[in-house]
Amino acid sequence: CSSDLGNLNRACSFFEESVKRGFVPTDAMYTKLVKGLQEKGMEKEKERIEELMLQAKVQGSIDSSKSFIQVQE
């Protein structure tokens, strides 16, 4: 379905922009996105997301103050 592809493309853009801003995606978000890309045969995009997640995890180990989910105290 073309709407699925549009949603995946938007999710990839959001993921990439978030990593560029220093946020670390959750493992659940990453896994769901990679699975969706794989199911649609979007291998190039899947590899890009995998690279970005590695980058985000390295960034996150340096600055753990940013994440998608912030606990309010």
PDB file of N, CA and C in Angstrom:
ATOM      1  N   CYS A   1       0.841  -1.185   0.000  1.00  0.00           N
ATOM      2  CA  CYS A   1       0.000   0.000   0.000  1.00  0.00           C
ATOM      3  C   CYS A   1       0.890   1.254   0.000  1.00  0.00           C
ATOM      4  N   SER A   2       0.585   2.186  -0.838  1.00  0.00           N
ATOM      5  CA  SER A   2       1.428   3.377  -0.957  1.00  0.00           C
ATOM      6  C   SER A   2       1.411   4.228   0.304  1.00  0.00           C
ATOM      7  N   SER A   3       0.320   4.196   1.062  1.00  0.00           N
ATOM      8  CA  SER A   3       0.303   4.973   2.304  1.00  0.00           C
ATOM      9  C   SER A   3       1.289   4.396   3.318  1.00  0.00           C
ATOM     10  N   ASP A   4       1.491   3.081   3.286  1.00  0.00           N
ATOM     11  CA  ASP A   4       2.490   2.463   4.158  1.00  0.00           C
ATOM     12  C   ASP A   4       3.880   2.977   3.811  1.00  0.00           C
ATOM     13  N   LEU A   5       4.172   3.099   2.521  1.00  0.00           N
ATOM     14  CA  LEU A   5       5.479   3.598   2.097  1.00  0.00           C
ATOM     15  C   LEU A   5       5.662   5.053   2.512  1.00  0.00           C
ATOM     16  N   GLY A   6       4.615   5.835   2.381  1.00  0.00           N
ATOM     17  CA  GLY A   6       4.677   7.229   2.818  1.00  0.00           C
ATOM     18  C   GLY A   6       4.935   7.342   4.305  1.00  0.00           C
ATOM     19  N   ASN A   7       4.255   6.499   5.080  1.00  0.00           N
ATOM     20  CA  ASN A   7       4.456   6.494   6.529  1.00  0.00           C
ATOM     21  C   ASN A   7       5.883   6.077   6.881  1.00  0.00           C
ATOM     22  N   LEU A   8       6.402   5.076   6.174  1.00  0.00           N
ATOM     23  CA  LEU A   8       7.772   4.636   6.428  1.00  0.00           C
ATOM     24  C   LEU A   8       8.772   5.735   6.077  1.00  0.00           C
ATOM     25  N   ASN A   9       8.539   6.416   4.974  1.00  0.00           N
ATOM     26  CA  ASN A   9       9.437   7.501   4.591  1.00  0.00           C
ATOM     27  C   ASN A   9       9.410   8.631   5.617  1.00  0.00           C
ATOM     28  N   ARG A  10       8.226   8.961   6.125  1.00  0.00           N
ATOM     29  CA  ARG A  10       8.118   9.993   7.159  1.00  0.00           C
ATOM     30  C   ARG A  10       8.806   9.539   8.451  1.00  0.00           C
ATOM     31  N   ALA A  11       8.632   8.273   8.783  1.00  0.00           N
ATOM     32  CA  ALA A  11       9.275   7.736   9.991  1.00  0.00           C
ATOM     33  C   ALA A  11      10.795   7.777   9.852  1.00  0.00           C
ATOM     34  N   CYS A  12      11.299   7.460   8.670  1.00  0.00           N
ATOM     35  CA  CYS A  12      12.748   7.521   8.434  1.00  0.00           C
ATOM     36  C   CYS A  12      13.251   8.955   8.574  1.00  0.00           C
ATOM     37  N   SER A  13      12.523   9.894   8.013  1.00  0.00           N
ATOM     38  CA  SER A  13      12.914  11.305   8.100  1.00  0.00           C
ATOM     39  C   SER A  13      12.917  11.776   9.553  1.00  0.00           C
ATOM     40  N   PHE A  14      11.881  11.410  10.301  1.00  0.00           N
ATOM     41  CA  PHE A  14      11.793  11.774  11.713  1.00  0.00           C
ATOM     42  C   PHE A  14      12.956  11.172  12.502  1.00  0.00           C
ATOM     43  N   PHE A  15      13.240   9.905  12.246  1.00  0.00           N
ATOM     44  CA  PHE A  15      14.323   9.185  12.919  1.00  0.00           C
ATOM     45  C   PHE A  15      15.653   9.894  12.649  1.00  0.00           C
ATOM     46  N   GLU A  16      15.904  10.181  11.368  1.00  0.00           N
ATOM     47  CA  GLU A  16      17.158  10.825  10.981  1.00  0.00           C
ATOM     48  C   GLU A  16      17.294  12.217  11.605  1.00  0.00           C
ATOM     49  N   GLU A  17      16.254  13.011  11.549  1.00  0.00           N
ATOM     50  CA  GLU A  17      16.288  14.354  12.116  1.00  0.00           C
ATOM     51  C   GLU A  17      16.506  14.303  13.628  1.00  0.00           C
ATOM     52  N   SER A  18      15.874  13.360  14.278  1.00  0.00           N
ATOM     53  CA  SER A  18      16.028  13.220  15.729  1.00  0.00           C
ATOM     54  C   SER A  18      17.467  12.897  16.102  1.00  0.00           C
ATOM     55  N   VAL A  19      18.079  11.971  15.358  1.00  0.00           N
ATOM     56  CA  VAL A  19      19.469  11.605  15.632  1.00  0.00           C
ATOM     57  C   VAL A  19      20.385  12.799  15.387  1.00  0.00           C
ATOM     58  N   LYS A  20      20.127  13.545  14.305  1.00  0.00           N
ATOM     59  CA  LYS A  20      20.940  14.729  14.011  1.00  0.00           C
ATOM     60  C   LYS A  20      20.867  15.753  15.137  1.00  0.00           C
ATOM     61  N   ARG A  21      19.721  15.801  15.819  1.00  0.00           N
ATOM     62  CA  ARG A  21      19.545  16.748  16.929  1.00  0.00           C
ATOM     63  C   ARG A  21      20.066  16.198  18.254  1.00  0.00           C
ATOM     64  N   GLY A  22      20.592  14.973  18.226  1.00  0.00           N
ATOM     65  CA  GLY A  22      21.207  14.402  19.415  1.00  0.00           C
ATOM     66  C   GLY A  22      20.321  13.519  20.256  1.00  0.00           C
ATOM     67  N   PHE A  23      19.125  13.207  19.775  1.00  0.00           N
ATOM     68  CA  PHE A  23      18.231  12.328  20.531  1.00  0.00           C
ATOM     69  C   PHE A  23      18.529  10.864  20.212  1.00  0.00           C
ATOM     70  N   VAL A  24      18.368  10.022  21.211  1.00  0.00           N
ATOM     71  CA  VAL A  24      18.589   8.587  21.035  1.00  0.00           C
ATOM     72  C   VAL A  24      17.226   7.899  20.944  1.00  0.00           C
ATOM     73  N   PRO A  25      16.915   7.301  19.783  1.00  0.00           N
ATOM     74  CA  PRO A  25      15.638   6.594  19.638  1.00  0.00           C
ATOM     75  C   PRO A  25      15.558   5.391  20.578  1.00  0.00           C
ATOM     76  N   THR A  26      14.354   5.040  20.958  1.00  0.00           N
ATOM     77  CA  THR A  26      14.185   3.841  21.776  1.00  0.00           C
ATOM     78  C   THR A  26      14.440   2.609  20.926  1.00  0.00           C
ATOM     79  N   ASP A  27      14.809   1.516  21.579  1.00  0.00           N
ATOM     80  CA  ASP A  27      15.025   0.260  20.855  1.00  0.00           C
ATOM     81  C   ASP A  27      13.742  -0.202  20.179  1.00  0.00           C
ATOM     82  N   ALA A  28      12.604   0.029  20.837  1.00  0.00           N
ATOM     83  CA  ALA A  28      11.316  -0.386  20.262  1.00  0.00           C
ATOM     84  C   ALA A  28      11.029   0.378  18.970  1.00  0.00           C
ATOM     85  N   MET A  29      11.289   1.685  18.970  1.00  0.00           N
ATOM     86  CA  MET A  29      11.067   2.494  17.775  1.00  0.00           C
ATOM     87  C   MET A  29      11.972   2.025  16.635  1.00  0.00           C
ATOM     88  N   TYR A  30      13.232   1.819  16.962  1.00  0.00           N
ATOM     89  CA  TYR A  30      14.206   1.349  15.979  1.00  0.00           C
ATOM     90  C   TYR A  30      13.784   0.006  15.392  1.00  0.00           C
ATOM     91  N   THR A  31      13.436  -0.932  16.248  1.00  0.00           N
ATOM     92  CA  THR A  31      13.078  -2.279  15.802  1.00  0.00           C
ATOM     93  C   THR A  31      11.851  -2.257  14.897  1.00  0.00           C
ATOM     94  N   LYS A  32      10.839  -1.495  15.270  1.00  0.00           N
ATOM     95  CA  LYS A  32       9.621  -1.412  14.474  1.00  0.00           C
ATOM     96  C   LYS A  32       9.907  -0.802  13.099  1.00  0.00           C
ATOM     97  N   LEU A  33      10.714   0.236  13.060  1.00  0.00           N
ATOM     98  CA  LEU A  33      11.038   0.887  11.792  1.00  0.00           C
ATOM     99  C   LEU A  33      11.841  -0.042  10.893  1.00  0.00           C
ATOM    100  N   VAL A  34      12.851  -0.689  11.426  1.00  0.00           N
ATOM    101  CA  VAL A  34      13.685  -1.602  10.636  1.00  0.00           C
ATOM    102  C   VAL A  34      12.849  -2.763  10.113  1.00  0.00           C
ATOM    103  N   LYS A  35      11.973  -3.291  10.944  1.00  0.00           N
ATOM    104  CA  LYS A  35      11.111  -4.403  10.525  1.00  0.00           C
ATOM    105  C   LYS A  35      10.194  -3.967   9.379  1.00  0.00           C
ATOM    106  N   GLY A  36       9.601  -2.787   9.498  1.00  0.00           N
ATOM    107  CA  GLY A  36       8.731  -2.273   8.440  1.00  0.00           C
ATOM    108  C   GLY A  36       9.481  -2.080   7.130  1.00  0.00           C
ATOM    109  N   LEU A  37      10.677  -1.527   7.206  1.00  0.00           N
ATOM    110  CA  LEU A  37      11.487  -1.318   6.006  1.00  0.00           C
ATOM    111  C   LEU A  37      11.854  -2.655   5.361  1.00  0.00           C
ATOM    112  N   GLN A  38      12.201  -3.618   6.179  1.00  0.00           N
ATOM    113  CA  GLN A  38      12.559  -4.942   5.671  1.00  0.00           C
ATOM    114  C   GLN A  38      11.360  -5.607   4.994  1.00  0.00           C
ATOM    115  N   GLU A  39      10.196  -5.501   5.602  1.00  0.00           N
ATOM    116  CA  GLU A  39       8.993  -6.105   5.029  1.00  0.00           C
ATOM    117  C   GLU A  39       8.636  -5.504   3.674  1.00  0.00           C
ATOM    118  N   LYS A  40       8.955  -4.214   3.481  1.00  0.00           N
ATOM    119  CA  LYS A  40       8.644  -3.534   2.212  1.00  0.00           C
ATOM    120  C   LYS A  40       9.802  -3.591   1.217  1.00  0.00           C
ATOM    121  N   GLY A  41      10.881  -4.298   1.577  1.00  0.00           N
ATOM    122  CA  GLY A  41      12.014  -4.435   0.668  1.00  0.00           C
ATOM    123  C   GLY A  41      12.821  -3.162   0.500  1.00  0.00           C
ATOM    124  N   MET A  42      12.778  -2.306   1.490  1.00  0.00           N
ATOM    125  CA  MET A  42      13.490  -1.024   1.433  1.00  0.00           C
ATOM    126  C   MET A  42      14.866  -1.177   2.101  1.00  0.00           C
ATOM    127  N   GLU A  43      15.711  -1.974   1.473  1.00  0.00           N
ATOM    128  CA  GLU A  43      16.997  -2.358   2.059  1.00  0.00           C
ATOM    129  C   GLU A  43      17.937  -1.166   2.257  1.00  0.00           C
ATOM    130  N   LYS A  44      18.004  -0.267   1.287  1.00  0.00           N
ATOM    131  CA  LYS A  44      18.887   0.897   1.397  1.00  0.00           C
ATOM    132  C   LYS A  44      18.496   1.755   2.598  1.00  0.00           C
ATOM    133  N   GLU A  45      17.202   1.996   2.755  1.00  0.00           N
ATOM    134  CA  GLU A  45      16.708   2.788   3.873  1.00  0.00           C
ATOM    135  C   GLU A  45      16.956   2.079   5.201  1.00  0.00           C
ATOM    136  N   LYS A  46      16.771   0.761   5.202  1.00  0.00           N
ATOM    137  CA  LYS A  46      17.005  -0.043   6.407  1.00  0.00           C
ATOM    138  C   LYS A  46      18.462   0.081   6.845  1.00  0.00           C
ATOM    139  N   GLU A  47      19.383  -0.018   5.905  1.00  0.00           N
ATOM    140  CA  GLU A  47      20.803   0.113   6.237  1.00  0.00           C
ATOM    141  C   GLU A  47      21.113   1.502   6.789  1.00  0.00           C
ATOM    142  N   ARG A  48      20.482   2.525   6.237  1.00  0.00           N
ATOM    143  CA  ARG A  48      20.693   3.898   6.716  1.00  0.00           C
ATOM    144  C   ARG A  48      20.216   4.046   8.157  1.00  0.00           C
ATOM    145  N   ILE A  49      19.067   3.477   8.469  1.00  0.00           N
ATOM    146  CA  ILE A  49      18.537   3.541   9.836  1.00  0.00           C
ATOM    147  C   ILE A  49      19.450   2.781  10.798  1.00  0.00           C
ATOM    148  N   GLU A  50      19.970   1.651  10.367  1.00  0.00           N
ATOM    149  CA  GLU A  50      20.901   0.887  11.207  1.00  0.00           C
ATOM    150  C   GLU A  50      22.152   1.711  11.512  1.00  0.00           C
ATOM    151  N   GLU A  51      22.675   2.400  10.494  1.00  0.00           N
ATOM    152  CA  GLU A  51      23.844   3.265  10.688  1.00  0.00           C
ATOM    153  C   GLU A  51      23.525   4.402  11.653  1.00  0.00           C
ATOM    154  N   LEU A  52      22.359   5.008  11.464  1.00  0.00           N
ATOM    155  CA  LEU A  52      21.961   6.110  12.338  1.00  0.00           C
ATOM    156  C   LEU A  52      21.809   5.661  13.787  1.00  0.00           C
ATOM    157  N   MET A  53      21.275   4.465  13.992  1.00  0.00           N
ATOM    158  CA  MET A  53      21.093   3.974  15.361  1.00  0.00           C
ATOM    159  C   MET A  53      22.446   3.776  16.033  1.00  0.00           C
ATOM    160  N   LEU A  54      23.414   3.243  15.295  1.00  0.00           N
ATOM    161  CA  LEU A  54      24.755   3.103  15.859  1.00  0.00           C
ATOM    162  C   LEU A  54      25.322   4.464  16.239  1.00  0.00           C
ATOM    163  N   GLN A  55      25.139   5.424  15.360  1.00  0.00           N
ATOM    164  CA  GLN A  55      25.589   6.793  15.611  1.00  0.00           C
ATOM    165  C   GLN A  55      24.902   7.360  16.853  1.00  0.00           C
ATOM    166  N   ALA A  56      23.598   7.150  16.952  1.00  0.00           N
ATOM    167  CA  ALA A  56      22.830   7.671  18.088  1.00  0.00           C
ATOM    168  C   ALA A  56      23.292   7.037  19.394  1.00  0.00           C
ATOM    169  N   LYS A  57      23.587   5.750  19.367  1.00  0.00           N
ATOM    170  CA  LYS A  57      24.017   5.074  20.597  1.00  0.00           C
ATOM    171  C   LYS A  57      25.378   5.588  21.053  1.00  0.00           C
ATOM    172  N   VAL A  58      26.254   5.881  20.093  1.00  0.00           N
ATOM    173  CA  VAL A  58      27.552   6.460  20.447  1.00  0.00           C
ATOM    174  C   VAL A  58      27.343   7.849  21.039  1.00  0.00           C
ATOM    175  N   GLN A  59      26.526   8.667  20.395  1.00  0.00           N
ATOM    176  CA  GLN A  59      26.202   9.995  20.912  1.00  0.00           C
ATOM    177  C   GLN A  59      25.568   9.896  22.284  1.00  0.00           C
ATOM    178  N   GLY A  60      24.659   8.944  22.433  1.00  0.00           N
ATOM    179  CA  GLY A  60      23.932   8.782  23.693  1.00  0.00           C
ATOM    180  C   GLY A  60      24.833   8.397  24.842  1.00  0.00           C
ATOM    181  N   SER A  61      25.893   7.647  24.549  1.00  0.00           N
ATOM    182  CA  SER A  61      26.811   7.271  25.619  1.00  0.00           C
ATOM    183  C   SER A  61      27.642   8.468  26.067  1.00  0.00           C
ATOM    184  N   ILE A  62      27.753   9.469  25.180  1.00  0.00           N
ATOM    185  CA  ILE A  62      28.482  10.691  25.513  1.00  0.00           C
ATOM    186  C   ILE A  62      27.565  11.672  26.237  1.00  0.00           C
ATOM    187  N   ASP A  63      26.320  11.816  25.759  1.00  0.00           N
ATOM    188  CA  ASP A  63      25.361  12.771  26.338  1.00  0.00           C
ATOM    189  C   ASP A  63      24.041  12.054  26.578  1.00  0.00           C
ATOM    190  N   SER A  64      23.852  11.536  27.754  1.00  0.00           N
ATOM    191  CA  SER A  64      22.642  10.762  28.052  1.00  0.00           C
ATOM    192  C   SER A  64      21.487  11.630  28.518  1.00  0.00           C
ATOM    193  N   SER A  65      21.614  12.949  28.385  1.00  0.00           N
ATOM    194  CA  SER A  65      20.535  13.824  28.841  1.00  0.00           C
ATOM    195  C   SER A  65      19.391  13.932  27.843  1.00  0.00           C
ATOM    196  N   LYS A  66      19.596  13.458  26.611  1.00  0.00           N
ATOM    197  CA  LYS A  66      18.556  13.554  25.589  1.00  0.00           C
ATOM    198  C   LYS A  66      18.054  12.160  25.234  1.00  0.00           C
ATOM    199  N   SER A  67      16.748  12.019  25.229  1.00  0.00           N
ATOM    200  CA  SER A  67      16.119  10.784  24.775  1.00  0.00           C
ATOM    201  C   SER A  67      14.705  11.129  24.360  1.00  0.00           C
ATOM    202  N   PHE A  68      14.064  10.213  23.637  1.00  0.00           N
ATOM    203  CA  PHE A  68      12.713  10.454  23.181  1.00  0.00           C
ATOM    204  C   PHE A  68      11.744  10.530  24.352  1.00  0.00           C
ATOM    205  N   ILE A  69      12.002   9.751  25.366  1.00  0.00           N
ATOM    206  CA  ILE A  69      11.102   9.710  26.510  1.00  0.00           C
ATOM    207  C   ILE A  69      11.831  10.293  27.708  1.00  0.00           C
ATOM    208  N   GLN A  70      11.330  11.390  28.201  1.00  0.00           N
ATOM    209  CA  GLN A  70      11.923  12.036  29.369  1.00  0.00           C
ATOM    210  C   GLN A  70      10.975  11.842  30.545  1.00  0.00           C
ATOM    211  N   VAL A  71      11.494  11.363  31.639  1.00  0.00           N
ATOM    212  CA  VAL A  71      10.687  11.142  32.833  1.00  0.00           C
ATOM    213  C   VAL A  71      10.548  12.472  33.560  1.00  0.00           C
ATOM    214  N   GLN A  72       9.321  12.833  33.868  1.00  0.00           N
ATOM    215  CA  GLN A  72       9.048  14.064  34.623  1.00  0.00           C
ATOM    216  C   GLN A  72       9.132  13.775  36.116  1.00  0.00           C
ATOM    217  N   GLU A  73       9.871  14.578  36.818  1.00  0.00           N
ATOM    218  CA  GLU A  73       9.991  14.391  38.276  1.00  0.00           C
ATOM    219  C   GLU A  73       9.252  15.468  39.008  1.00  0.00           C
TER     220      GLU A  73
END
